[in-house]
Amino acid sequence: MEPPTMNPVVEPLSWMLGTWLSDPPGAGTFPALQPFQYLEEAYISHVGQPVLNFSFNAFHLDTRRPMHRECGFIRLKPDTNKVAFISAQNTGIVEVEEGEVNGQELCITSHSIARMSFAKEPHVEQVSLPLQPSLLPPCAFSPQRAQIIPWPGVCLST
């Protein structure tokens, strides 16, 4: 079976396609946990629709234990540089993040965040993602991945 033709609406995002690995590892801090490091793998694909599909999978750096999981879609508003990420996470959070893509630079901020009624605290209130491929070898990615801001002064970022 031949791969599908990329929909022209998402052609400006074609640089994102593939499997990316965080380099260097991310660092996480939360009030009730010891600081930790994690690796993140991003897989971005398409099936010919006017959206990209994505999955982000984080693993503990030392134990390789699975951590955060996220999957969803990336959409572009046709004929603009406006972009949206629509995602669901294994923590019970569903979010829409919107922003702009300029060449190979993408910057998005949370627009809407919802969570299941029994999600663990702290509750995420804002997410921002500046994303730009680094000058690393192919299949390496340094994403400044999600600054998750559950309350002032606490964040998870790389």
mmCIF file of C-alpha atoms in Angstrom:
data_model
loop_
_atom_site.group_PDB
_atom_site.id
_atom_site.type_symbol
_atom_site.label_atom_id
_atom_site.label_comp_id
_atom_site.label_asym_id
_atom_site.label_seq_id
_atom_site.Cartn_x
_atom_site.Cartn_y
_atom_site.Cartn_z
ATOM 1 C CA MET A 1 0.000 0.000 0.000
ATOM 2 C CA GLU A 2 1.376 3.386 -0.982
ATOM 3 C CA PRO A 3 1.597 6.141 1.622
ATOM 4 C CA PRO A 4 -1.186 8.729 1.315
ATOM 5 C CA THR A 5 -0.560 12.031 -0.408
ATOM 6 C CA MET A 6 -0.203 14.843 2.095
ATOM 7 C CA ASN A 7 -3.160 17.185 2.157
ATOM 8 C CA PRO A 8 -1.992 20.614 0.899
ATOM 9 C CA VAL A 9 -3.624 22.359 3.871
ATOM 10 C CA VAL A 10 -1.014 20.859 6.243
ATOM 11 C CA GLU A 11 1.938 20.990 3.835
ATOM 12 C CA PRO A 12 3.475 23.929 5.814
ATOM 13 C CA LEU A 13 3.797 21.485 8.745
ATOM 14 C CA SER A 14 5.532 18.723 6.774
ATOM 15 C CA TRP A 15 8.814 19.470 8.603
ATOM 16 C CA MET A 16 7.194 18.055 11.746
ATOM 17 C CA LEU A 17 6.567 14.573 10.312
ATOM 18 C CA GLY A 18 8.493 11.667 11.793
ATOM 19 C CA THR A 19 9.715 10.404 15.131
ATOM 20 C CA TRP A 20 11.501 12.895 17.366
ATOM 21 C CA LEU A 21 13.386 12.253 20.607
ATOM 22 C CA SER A 22 14.026 14.875 23.272
ATOM 23 C CA ASP A 23 17.662 15.827 23.559
ATOM 24 C CA PRO A 24 18.604 16.834 26.189
ATOM 25 C CA PRO A 25 16.203 15.088 28.600
ATOM 26 C CA GLY A 26 13.465 17.134 30.235
ATOM 27 C CA ALA A 27 13.426 18.000 33.936
ATOM 28 C CA GLY A 28 10.319 17.800 36.098
ATOM 29 C CA THR A 29 9.635 19.326 39.491
ATOM 30 C CA PHE A 30 6.514 19.079 41.618
ATOM 31 C CA PRO A 31 6.084 19.996 45.301
ATOM 32 C CA ALA A 32 5.397 16.408 46.445
ATOM 33 C CA LEU A 33 8.065 14.707 44.285
ATOM 34 C CA GLN A 34 11.817 14.634 44.035
ATOM 35 C CA PRO A 35 13.062 16.372 40.859
ATOM 36 C CA PHE A 36 13.300 13.919 37.970
ATOM 37 C CA GLN A 37 14.430 13.720 34.364
ATOM 38 C CA TYR A 38 12.487 12.241 31.480
ATOM 39 C CA LEU A 39 12.825 11.404 27.818
ATOM 40 C CA GLU A 40 10.058 12.246 25.400
ATOM 41 C CA GLU A 41 9.289 10.688 22.058
ATOM 42 C CA ALA A 42 7.007 12.454 19.609
ATOM 43 C CA TYR A 43 5.534 10.658 16.608
ATOM 44 C CA ILE A 44 3.846 12.870 14.017
ATOM 45 C CA SER A 45 2.152 11.413 10.945
ATOM 46 C CA HIS A 46 -0.611 12.014 8.413
ATOM 47 C CA VAL A 47 -3.191 9.931 6.563
ATOM 48 C CA GLY A 48 -3.996 12.418 3.800
ATOM 49 C CA GLN A 49 -6.590 14.369 5.799
ATOM 50 C CA PRO A 50 -6.209 18.121 6.473
ATOM 51 C CA VAL A 51 -4.738 17.333 9.923
ATOM 52 C CA LEU A 52 -1.578 15.765 11.307
ATOM 53 C CA ASN A 53 -1.804 13.010 13.932
ATOM 54 C CA PHE A 54 0.509 13.020 16.933
ATOM 55 C CA SER A 55 1.445 11.051 20.009
ATOM 56 C CA PHE A 56 3.822 12.188 22.736
ATOM 57 C CA ASN A 57 5.190 9.559 25.131
ATOM 58 C CA ALA A 58 7.390 10.393 28.119
ATOM 59 C CA PHE A 59 9.606 7.896 29.953
ATOM 60 C CA HIS A 60 11.533 8.265 33.215
ATOM 61 C CA LEU A 61 15.193 8.803 32.269
ATOM 62 C CA ASP A 62 16.640 6.298 34.748
ATOM 63 C CA THR A 63 13.993 3.561 34.938
ATOM 64 C CA ARG A 64 12.427 3.960 31.456
ATOM 65 C CA ARG A 65 9.078 3.703 33.235
ATOM 66 C CA PRO A 66 6.227 5.104 31.085
ATOM 67 C CA MET A 67 4.996 8.484 32.281
ATOM 68 C CA HIS A 68 2.951 11.103 30.447
ATOM 69 C CA ARG A 69 1.032 10.066 27.302
ATOM 70 C CA GLU A 70 -0.740 12.405 24.912
ATOM 71 C CA CYS A 71 -2.315 11.975 21.483
ATOM 72 C CA GLY A 72 -4.340 14.095 19.126
ATOM 73 C CA PHE A 73 -4.385 16.199 16.009
ATOM 74 C CA ILE A 74 -2.700 19.301 14.619
ATOM 75 C CA ARG A 75 -4.771 21.556 12.377
ATOM 76 C CA LEU A 76 -3.969 24.648 10.342
ATOM 77 C CA LYS A 77 -6.542 27.277 9.518
ATOM 78 C CA PRO A 78 -6.401 27.231 5.689
ATOM 79 C CA ASP A 79 -4.468 30.059 4.052
ATOM 80 C CA THR A 80 -3.136 31.362 7.400
ATOM 81 C CA ASN A 81 -0.358 30.560 9.853
ATOM 82 C CA LYS A 82 -2.891 29.838 12.632
ATOM 83 C CA VAL A 83 -2.402 26.375 14.144
ATOM 84 C CA ALA A 84 -4.247 24.302 16.756
ATOM 85 C CA PHE A 85 -3.299 21.199 18.745
ATOM 86 C CA ILE A 86 -6.260 19.118 19.964
ATOM 87 C CA SER A 87 -5.162 16.487 22.484
ATOM 88 C CA ALA A 88 -6.164 13.967 25.129
ATOM 89 C CA GLN A 89 -3.797 12.890 27.898
ATOM 90 C CA ASN A 90 -3.574 9.790 30.071
ATOM 91 C CA THR A 91 -3.978 12.055 33.100
ATOM 92 C CA GLY A 92 -7.583 12.821 32.166
ATOM 93 C CA ILE A 93 -6.883 16.204 30.593
ATOM 94 C CA VAL A 94 -8.249 17.279 27.223
ATOM 95 C CA GLU A 95 -6.925 20.488 25.741
ATOM 96 C CA VAL A 96 -6.944 22.800 22.762
ATOM 97 C CA GLU A 97 -3.825 24.890 22.230
ATOM 98 C CA GLU A 98 -3.651 27.566 19.556
ATOM 99 C CA GLY A 99 -0.937 29.736 18.112
ATOM 100 C CA GLU A 100 1.104 30.368 14.996
ATOM 101 C CA VAL A 101 3.581 28.577 12.812
ATOM 102 C CA ASN A 102 6.287 30.639 11.094
ATOM 103 C CA GLY A 103 8.536 28.531 8.890
ATOM 104 C CA GLN A 104 9.906 25.835 11.180
ATOM 105 C CA GLU A 105 8.930 27.585 14.378
ATOM 106 C CA LEU A 106 5.697 26.887 16.197
ATOM 107 C CA CYS A 107 4.423 28.624 19.320
ATOM 108 C CA ILE A 108 1.128 27.646 20.948
ATOM 109 C CA THR A 109 -0.658 28.446 24.204
ATOM 110 C CA SER A 110 -3.614 26.772 25.850
ATOM 111 C CA HIS A 111 -7.010 27.948 24.666
ATOM 112 C CA SER A 112 -9.236 25.436 26.487
ATOM 113 C CA ILE A 113 -8.446 22.837 29.149
ATOM 114 C CA ALA A 114 -10.923 20.309 30.531
ATOM 115 C CA ARG A 115 -10.346 17.396 32.867
ATOM 116 C CA MET A 116 -12.197 14.422 34.210
ATOM 117 C CA SER A 117 -13.901 15.043 37.548
ATOM 118 C CA PHE A 118 -11.528 12.748 39.463
ATOM 119 C CA ALA A 119 -8.230 13.943 37.955
ATOM 120 C CA LYS A 120 -5.344 14.161 40.424
ATOM 121 C CA GLU A 121 -4.288 17.527 41.719
ATOM 122 C CA PRO A 122 -2.587 19.812 41.006
ATOM 123 C CA HIS A 123 -4.916 20.800 38.195
ATOM 124 C CA VAL A 124 -3.218 22.150 35.075
ATOM 125 C CA GLU A 125 -4.351 25.681 34.303
ATOM 126 C CA GLN A 126 -2.142 26.706 31.380
ATOM 127 C CA VAL A 127 0.118 25.071 28.813
ATOM 128 C CA SER A 128 2.524 26.750 26.392
ATOM 129 C CA LEU A 129 4.765 25.162 23.800
ATOM 130 C CA PRO A 130 7.499 26.924 21.856
ATOM 131 C CA LEU A 131 8.662 24.328 19.323
ATOM 132 C CA GLN A 132 11.585 24.581 16.947
ATOM 133 C CA PRO A 133 13.808 21.861 15.480
ATOM 134 C CA SER A 134 17.373 22.156 16.676
ATOM 135 C CA LEU A 135 20.510 21.704 14.637
ATOM 136 C CA LEU A 136 20.825 18.127 15.883
ATOM 137 C CA PRO A 137 21.168 14.970 13.774
ATOM 138 C CA PRO A 138 18.016 13.633 12.051
ATOM 139 C CA CYS A 139 15.467 12.086 14.425
ATOM 140 C CA ALA A 140 16.701 14.204 17.311
ATOM 141 C CA PHE A 141 14.527 16.983 18.611
ATOM 142 C CA SER A 142 14.923 19.582 21.326
ATOM 143 C CA PRO A 143 11.373 20.720 21.927
ATOM 144 C CA GLN A 144 11.358 23.066 24.919
ATOM 145 C CA ARG A 145 8.409 20.749 25.549
ATOM 146 C CA ALA A 146 5.337 21.963 27.379
ATOM 147 C CA GLN A 147 5.675 24.395 30.184
ATOM 148 C CA ILE A 148 2.843 23.027 32.291
ATOM 149 C CA ILE A 149 1.818 25.626 34.833
ATOM 150 C CA PRO A 150 -0.507 24.090 37.458
ATOM 151 C CA TRP A 151 -0.032 27.032 39.827
ATOM 152 C CA PRO A 152 2.280 30.059 39.913
ATOM 153 C CA GLY A 153 5.958 29.245 40.173
ATOM 154 C CA VAL A 154 5.739 25.519 39.362
ATOM 155 C CA CYS A 155 6.416 24.162 35.905
ATOM 156 C CA LEU A 156 7.462 21.067 34.027
ATOM 157 C CA SER A 157 9.714 21.928 31.124
ATOM 158 C CA THR A 158 12.801 20.877 29.244
#
